[in-house]
Amino acid sequence: MIDLRLLREDPDRVRASQRARGEDVALVDSLLSADERRRSSGVRFDELRAEQKALGKLIPKASGDEKAELLKKAGQLAADVKAADADRDAAAAETQELLLRLGNLVHPDVPVGGEEDFVTLEKHGTIRDFAAEGFEPKDHLQLGQILGAIDVERGAKVSGSRFYFLTGVGALLELALVNAAMAQATAAGFTPMLTPALVRPQSMAGTGFLGQAAQDVYHLADDDLYLVGTSEVPLAAYHMDEILDAERLPLRYAGFSPCFRREAGSHGKDTRGIFRVHQFDKVEMFSYVSPEDSQAEHQRLLEWEKQWLTSLELPYRVIDVASADLGASAARKYDCEAWIPTQGKYRELTSTSDCTEFQSRRLSIRVRDGKQVKPLATLNGTLCAVPRTIVAILENHQQADGSVRVPEVLRPYLGGREVLEPVAK
């Protein structure tokens, strides 16, 4: 959530952010009004309580009619205090409810617009000319079947659409990717973490995934637990309700977890293969830093993502995501999109978001710097979303006979294997 003081001091900035997100601008004025009621009702309650305490000291000293009158007044004051307390609680609850609906403040340099209004910042690698090489590229599902690596038919039989099995070298390729990604993250100073896949509502809400993203979240109603769509959620909640010493920052964690997403709004999109699925594994980077260091940390996370994609020898571009496509928690987000030959376009493989103080305020995570205690900043960045990375590797490194060249960075994790060979029919 944002700082209420900032809202009071500069409501136009918050209105502009809401407008850039394509969200309800009127929410700002509703929140300002609720906050004013919360503060005034709090003052009213404090005044009445002070009067009640003062009266309580007079009653024992009084007698006769005076005492009767004071007791009568005390009875009325008790009712007034109770009513003021209820008003204060109601205004506070309304303020909190409205505040939780407000997205993070959009960074001023973010391009304004929807999904297609991003700005391309840079491109890396060379897109292969398969025609010049004399063959037409196969898509990842064809290659996965040739290699005995992907089985979506049995995935659908067992679990339904958008589920899959990774088999043989497909399973080994996932393990190689996860181990190589964790090795890079560990070398960069991240603490490896295996995180829970189920979290409590306060963890999911605190990271901002129960607002506009709620339709994509799986909820286990009987247990009131949520399946995570990313290990960002448990990593953000890891220090919930804690005060961290400034000397410990930055704290960097690399989480590996299964991820679950309904993909409720993607009907008809990417239905072939394993690009968009309901369950997948991912290595996620997560940072806790001082607020003044968040933009620099955002660039560092992006550099680690670029290092990873470069090591996989993939052609990719970096985009500055537009305001209406940020998600509630992010003030700014960069995506790295790899070239997918059979689609003839770049597709998202990694994403990194600067969430500034938004999540730490919701999760009550603060930092002690000398005598000052204040919210800190949180950031996240995908290092390896496994299925999409497998898609990009198979399609970009395929050879005419259906085999796939293994990027050098993965070979130590595949027993030195340089090529994934077709399996015998």
XYZ file of C-alpha atoms in Angstrom:
425
model
C 0.000 0.000 0.000
C 1.064 3.605 -0.410
C 1.870 6.083 2.366
C -1.280 7.911 3.504
C 0.759 11.024 4.199
C 1.820 11.128 0.566
C -1.824 10.757 -0.446
C -2.810 13.757 1.702
C 0.125 15.911 0.587
C 0.024 15.118 -3.147
C -3.325 13.561 -4.157
C -2.848 14.683 -7.769
C 0.190 12.415 -8.070
C -1.882 9.471 -6.873
C -4.728 10.390 -9.245
C -2.248 10.529 -12.147
C -0.909 7.095 -11.198
C -4.401 5.606 -11.095
C -5.205 7.196 -14.447
C -2.007 5.788 -15.990
C -2.932 2.323 -14.706
C -6.409 2.603 -16.198
C -7.824 2.233 -12.687
C -10.586 4.100 -10.847
C -9.429 7.681 -10.159
C -12.464 8.330 -7.918
C -10.981 5.833 -5.468
C -8.462 8.517 -4.466
C -11.168 10.949 -3.313
C -13.084 8.180 -1.544
C -9.913 7.272 0.306
C -9.165 10.882 1.218
C -12.688 11.233 2.625
C -12.451 7.995 4.622
C -9.051 9.008 5.972
C -10.446 12.370 7.102
C -13.301 10.596 8.891
C -10.807 8.203 10.477
C -8.690 11.035 11.830
C -11.585 13.229 13.001
C -13.357 10.311 14.665
C -10.078 9.427 16.368
C -9.778 12.962 17.708
C -13.426 12.859 18.865
C -12.828 9.554 20.667
C -9.693 10.879 22.394
C -11.516 14.017 23.548
C -14.431 12.043 24.962
C -12.119 9.564 26.705
C -10.182 12.433 28.293
C -13.463 13.968 29.484
C -14.594 10.573 30.802
C -11.368 10.101 32.774
C -11.589 13.605 34.238
C -15.182 12.990 35.255
C -14.221 9.676 36.832
C -11.907 11.524 39.212
C -14.670 13.924 40.306
C -17.366 11.362 41.117
C -15.720 9.886 44.274
C -15.357 13.373 45.749
C -18.976 14.378 45.102
C -22.105 13.623 47.116
C -25.864 14.053 47.010
C -27.415 15.727 44.009
C -24.038 16.668 42.583
C -22.936 13.017 42.540
C -26.228 11.924 40.986
C -25.797 14.518 38.247
C -22.193 13.435 37.635
C -23.222 9.792 37.455
C -25.921 10.657 34.937
C -23.370 12.565 32.873
C -20.939 9.653 33.165
C -23.593 7.314 31.765
C -24.118 9.558 28.760
C -20.366 9.919 28.259
C -19.939 6.145 28.307
C -22.507 5.853 25.516
C -20.829 8.658 23.571
C -17.383 7.034 23.971
C -18.747 3.706 22.781
C -20.347 5.349 19.739
C -17.156 7.321 18.968
C -15.097 4.126 19.269
C -17.414 2.386 16.803
C -17.202 5.361 14.400
C -13.410 5.342 14.647
C -13.197 1.595 13.974
C -15.606 1.808 11.036
C -13.698 4.713 9.461
C -10.375 2.917 10.002
C -11.723 -0.276 8.404
C -13.076 1.651 5.416
C -9.768 3.495 5.009
C -7.842 0.228 5.107
C -10.193 -1.457 2.633
C -9.886 1.419 0.152
C -6.125 1.668 0.660
C -5.702 -2.017 -0.207
C -7.530 -1.425 -3.499
C -5.082 1.285 -4.569
C -2.160 0.228 -6.785
C 1.438 1.272 -6.240
C 2.489 4.678 -7.538
C 3.699 4.360 -11.124
C 7.271 5.549 -11.681
C 7.252 8.779 -13.740
C 9.427 7.253 -16.489
C 7.078 4.328 -17.163
C 5.448 4.494 -20.633
C 1.737 5.209 -20.315
C -0.693 2.812 -21.966
C -1.769 -0.791 -22.275
C -0.085 -4.092 -23.041
C 1.155 -3.049 -26.495
C 2.454 0.372 -25.432
C 5.766 -0.875 -24.005
C 9.087 0.673 -25.015
C 11.888 -1.551 -26.335
C 15.084 -0.656 -24.490
C 17.603 -3.053 -26.066
C 18.016 -6.194 -28.172
C 20.578 -8.964 -27.814
C 21.653 -11.938 -29.886
C 21.086 -12.873 -33.511
C 17.840 -14.283 -34.840
C 18.584 -17.372 -36.931
C 17.649 -17.437 -40.611
C 16.334 -20.980 -40.894
C 15.521 -20.532 -44.591
C 19.170 -19.756 -45.290
C 20.082 -22.895 -43.350
C 17.799 -24.889 -45.608
C 15.026 -26.081 -43.308
C 11.797 -24.925 -41.716
C 11.909 -24.782 -37.890
C 9.674 -27.111 -35.910
C 7.748 -25.799 -32.925
C 8.655 -26.843 -29.404
C 5.878 -29.428 -29.167
C 7.010 -31.213 -32.337
C 10.586 -31.158 -31.069
C 9.479 -32.311 -27.625
C 7.756 -35.311 -29.174
C 10.747 -36.139 -31.407
C 13.043 -35.984 -28.379
C 10.678 -37.880 -26.096
C 10.742 -34.802 -23.840
C 7.160 -33.480 -23.648
C 3.841 -35.325 -23.335
C 0.810 -33.021 -23.323
C -1.702 -35.694 -24.382
C -1.198 -37.705 -21.200
C -0.983 -34.475 -19.216
C -4.473 -33.604 -20.443
C -5.695 -37.152 -19.791
C -4.453 -37.090 -16.198
C -5.133 -33.471 -15.201
C -6.898 -31.586 -18.010
C -5.872 -28.921 -20.491
C -2.715 -26.874 -19.916
C -1.032 -29.678 -17.960
C 1.897 -31.757 -19.238
C 4.560 -34.317 -18.443
C 8.257 -33.655 -18.986
C 9.787 -37.026 -19.831
C 13.293 -38.354 -20.439
C 15.588 -35.543 -21.558
C 12.738 -33.080 -20.931
C 12.825 -33.855 -17.219
C 16.624 -33.768 -17.230
C 16.559 -30.419 -19.047
C 14.337 -28.925 -16.338
C 16.687 -30.129 -13.605
C 19.665 -28.746 -15.530
C 17.983 -25.360 -15.909
C 17.047 -25.158 -12.229
C 20.525 -26.151 -11.066
C 22.270 -23.782 -13.478
C 19.973 -20.904 -12.478
C 20.524 -21.586 -8.783
C 24.281 -21.747 -9.377
C 24.237 -18.309 -11.035
C 22.068 -16.852 -8.265
C 24.245 -18.316 -5.516
C 27.388 -16.969 -7.183
C 25.738 -13.530 -7.213
C 25.153 -13.683 -3.455
C 21.554 -14.912 -3.291
C 20.555 -17.343 -0.542
C 18.900 -20.413 -2.110
C 15.399 -21.087 -0.755
C 12.874 -23.897 -1.212
C 9.576 -22.222 -0.400
C 6.046 -23.355 0.560
C 3.570 -23.713 -2.287
C 0.612 -22.980 0.018
C 0.270 -19.666 1.866
C -2.222 -17.959 4.159
C -4.505 -15.174 2.907
C -2.458 -12.419 4.569
C 0.631 -13.536 2.638
C -1.191 -13.541 -0.699
C -2.972 -10.240 -0.031
C 0.182 -8.635 1.335
C 2.051 -9.166 -1.912
C -0.851 -7.750 -3.932
C -2.177 -10.909 -5.585
C -5.737 -10.812 -4.282
C -6.752 -7.698 -6.177
C -6.806 -7.600 -9.973
C -4.850 -10.902 -10.139
C -7.268 -12.827 -7.903
C -8.960 -14.559 -10.857
C -5.716 -16.422 -11.600
C -5.175 -17.674 -8.030
C -6.128 -21.165 -6.828
C -7.852 -21.135 -3.408
C -8.331 -24.165 -1.152
C -11.523 -23.088 0.585
C -11.594 -25.868 3.202
C -8.152 -24.848 4.478
C -8.284 -21.134 3.561
C -4.913 -21.475 1.855
C -3.746 -20.287 -1.554
C -1.508 -22.027 -4.076
C 1.253 -19.598 -5.032
C 1.634 -18.401 -8.612
C 5.253 -17.476 -7.867
C 7.671 -17.893 -4.965
C 7.645 -14.082 -4.784
C 4.701 -14.550 -2.401
C 6.370 -16.680 0.307
C 9.659 -14.813 -0.143
C 7.918 -11.457 0.404
C 6.070 -12.810 3.446
C 9.209 -14.468 4.856
C 9.972 -11.378 6.971
C 6.327 -10.398 7.579
C 5.807 -8.512 10.896
C 9.559 -8.127 11.411
C 11.929 -5.204 11.931
C 15.252 -5.804 10.159
C 18.522 -4.053 10.992
C 19.777 -1.778 8.214
C 23.208 -3.444 8.409
C 21.646 -6.687 7.090
C 20.494 -5.085 3.829
C 20.442 -5.949 1.051
C 18.865 -9.355 1.680
C 18.664 -11.445 -1.484
C 16.888 -14.778 -1.826
C 16.580 -17.160 -4.784
C 13.434 -19.231 -4.380
C 12.557 -22.425 -6.208
C 8.932 -23.528 -6.153
C 6.108 -25.002 -8.157
C 3.770 -22.266 -9.401
C 0.040 -22.548 -10.048
C -2.049 -20.193 -12.198
C -5.619 -20.497 -13.424
C -4.833 -18.475 -16.580
C -8.479 -17.443 -16.338
C -8.149 -14.596 -18.812
C -6.199 -16.526 -21.446
C -8.950 -18.546 -23.109
C -7.745 -19.522 -26.580
C -4.214 -18.122 -26.033
C -1.151 -20.347 -26.385
C -3.194 -23.521 -26.177
C -0.565 -25.574 -28.018
C 2.337 -26.990 -26.048
C 3.728 -25.775 -22.735
C 4.101 -22.027 -23.143
C 1.058 -21.130 -21.018
C 0.211 -23.767 -18.413
C -1.495 -24.143 -15.031
C 1.506 -25.596 -13.188
C 5.202 -24.975 -13.698
C 8.461 -24.608 -11.770
C 10.395 -21.389 -11.436
C 13.521 -19.894 -9.898
C 12.716 -16.409 -8.588
C 15.051 -13.703 -7.290
C 13.796 -11.530 -4.430
C 15.485 -8.544 -2.772
C 14.926 -6.484 0.363
C 16.738 -3.137 0.141
C 16.567 0.368 1.572
C 14.039 2.508 -0.352
C 16.719 4.800 -1.768
C 18.476 1.799 -3.333
C 15.458 0.213 -5.037
C 16.034 1.668 -8.517
C 19.679 0.584 -8.515
C 18.671 -2.892 -7.313
C 16.095 -3.046 -10.108
C 18.876 -2.542 -12.638
C 20.979 -5.208 -10.926
C 18.129 -7.738 -11.124
C 17.706 -6.932 -14.811
C 21.429 -7.476 -15.407
C 21.267 -10.894 -13.724
C 18.325 -11.831 -15.969
C 20.232 -10.688 -19.044
C 23.287 -12.658 -17.921
C 21.105 -15.778 -17.658
C 19.478 -15.409 -21.080
C 22.819 -14.601 -22.684
C 24.332 -17.744 -21.138
C 21.508 -19.754 -22.742
C 22.504 -18.197 -26.104
C 18.994 -16.916 -26.770
C 18.114 -13.842 -28.854
C 16.026 -11.529 -26.674
C 14.891 -7.984 -26.099
C 14.284 -5.907 -22.962
C 11.087 -3.880 -22.699
C 9.888 -1.190 -20.301
C 6.368 -2.401 -19.494
C 3.547 0.129 -19.914
C 1.597 1.491 -16.953
C -1.661 -0.448 -17.370
C 0.245 -3.738 -17.607
C 2.316 -3.402 -14.440
C 0.250 -5.300 -11.878
C -0.830 -3.713 -8.615
C 2.468 -3.999 -6.724
C 4.988 -2.778 -9.292
C 6.039 0.838 -9.682
C 8.107 -0.189 -12.702
C 8.673 -3.466 -14.522
C 11.092 -4.696 -17.160
C 10.444 -7.851 -19.194
C 13.024 -9.869 -21.086
C 11.398 -11.495 -24.100
C 13.065 -14.283 -26.082
C 12.575 -14.774 -29.804
C 10.349 -17.769 -30.585
C 11.078 -18.754 -34.209
C 7.813 -20.550 -35.056
C 5.757 -17.669 -33.657
C 7.902 -15.064 -35.390
C 7.896 -12.791 -32.343
C 9.402 -12.130 -28.941
C 7.667 -13.663 -25.910
C 8.175 -12.968 -22.203
C 10.650 -15.249 -20.418
C 11.625 -13.157 -17.409
C 10.260 -10.122 -15.615
C 11.604 -7.894 -12.843
C 9.549 -5.455 -10.760
C 10.431 -2.656 -8.368
C 7.647 -2.735 -5.773
C 9.179 0.101 -3.696
C 7.542 0.156 -0.210
C 4.176 -1.156 -1.416
C 4.506 -4.761 -0.223
C 6.481 -4.027 2.932
C 3.748 -1.673 4.185
C 1.084 -4.319 3.599
C 3.196 -7.046 5.228
C 4.493 -4.835 8.059
C 8.165 -5.318 7.220
C 10.364 -2.483 8.416
C 14.023 -1.597 8.743
C 15.727 -0.014 11.765
C 18.315 2.566 10.739
C 19.705 4.124 13.892
C 16.714 5.402 15.844
C 14.472 5.478 12.759
C 12.162 2.587 11.893
C 10.631 2.725 8.411
C 9.299 0.489 5.602
C 11.869 -0.979 3.228
C 11.661 -1.736 -0.491
C 11.063 -5.130 -2.089
C 11.883 -6.249 -5.619
C 11.440 -9.472 -7.551
C 12.836 -10.907 -10.741
C 12.261 -14.163 -12.589
C 15.497 -15.984 -13.252
C 14.087 -19.104 -14.891
C 10.444 -19.951 -15.608
C 11.113 -23.510 -16.739
C 8.517 -24.367 -19.438
C 8.907 -21.122 -21.375
C 12.680 -21.421 -21.183
C 12.476 -24.969 -22.549
C 10.282 -23.649 -25.391
C 12.898 -21.020 -26.272
C 15.849 -23.435 -26.032
C 14.248 -26.146 -28.175
C 13.125 -23.779 -30.913
C 16.238 -21.605 -31.087
C 18.814 -24.402 -30.830
C 17.110 -27.000 -33.017
C 18.882 -28.668 -35.920
C 17.537 -29.982 -39.213
C 17.283 -33.593 -38.021
C 15.169 -32.661 -34.967
C 18.064 -32.768 -32.511
C 18.737 -29.776 -30.263
C 22.119 -28.302 -29.397
C 22.638 -27.846 -25.648
C 23.938 -24.408 -24.565
C 27.355 -24.727 -22.934
C 26.135 -23.412 -19.572
C 23.790 -26.415 -19.231
C 26.185 -29.168 -20.327
C 27.762 -29.769 -16.891
C 24.248 -30.390 -15.541
C 23.432 -32.853 -18.350
C 26.428 -35.121 -17.918
C 28.415 -33.236 -20.571
C 25.768 -33.858 -23.236
C 26.192 -31.453 -26.172
C 23.131 -32.465 -28.193
C 19.657 -33.761 -27.332
C 19.066 -36.565 -29.836
C 15.756 -37.806 -31.263
C 14.515 -40.972 -29.626
C 13.950 -44.122 -31.626
C 10.342 -44.680 -32.607
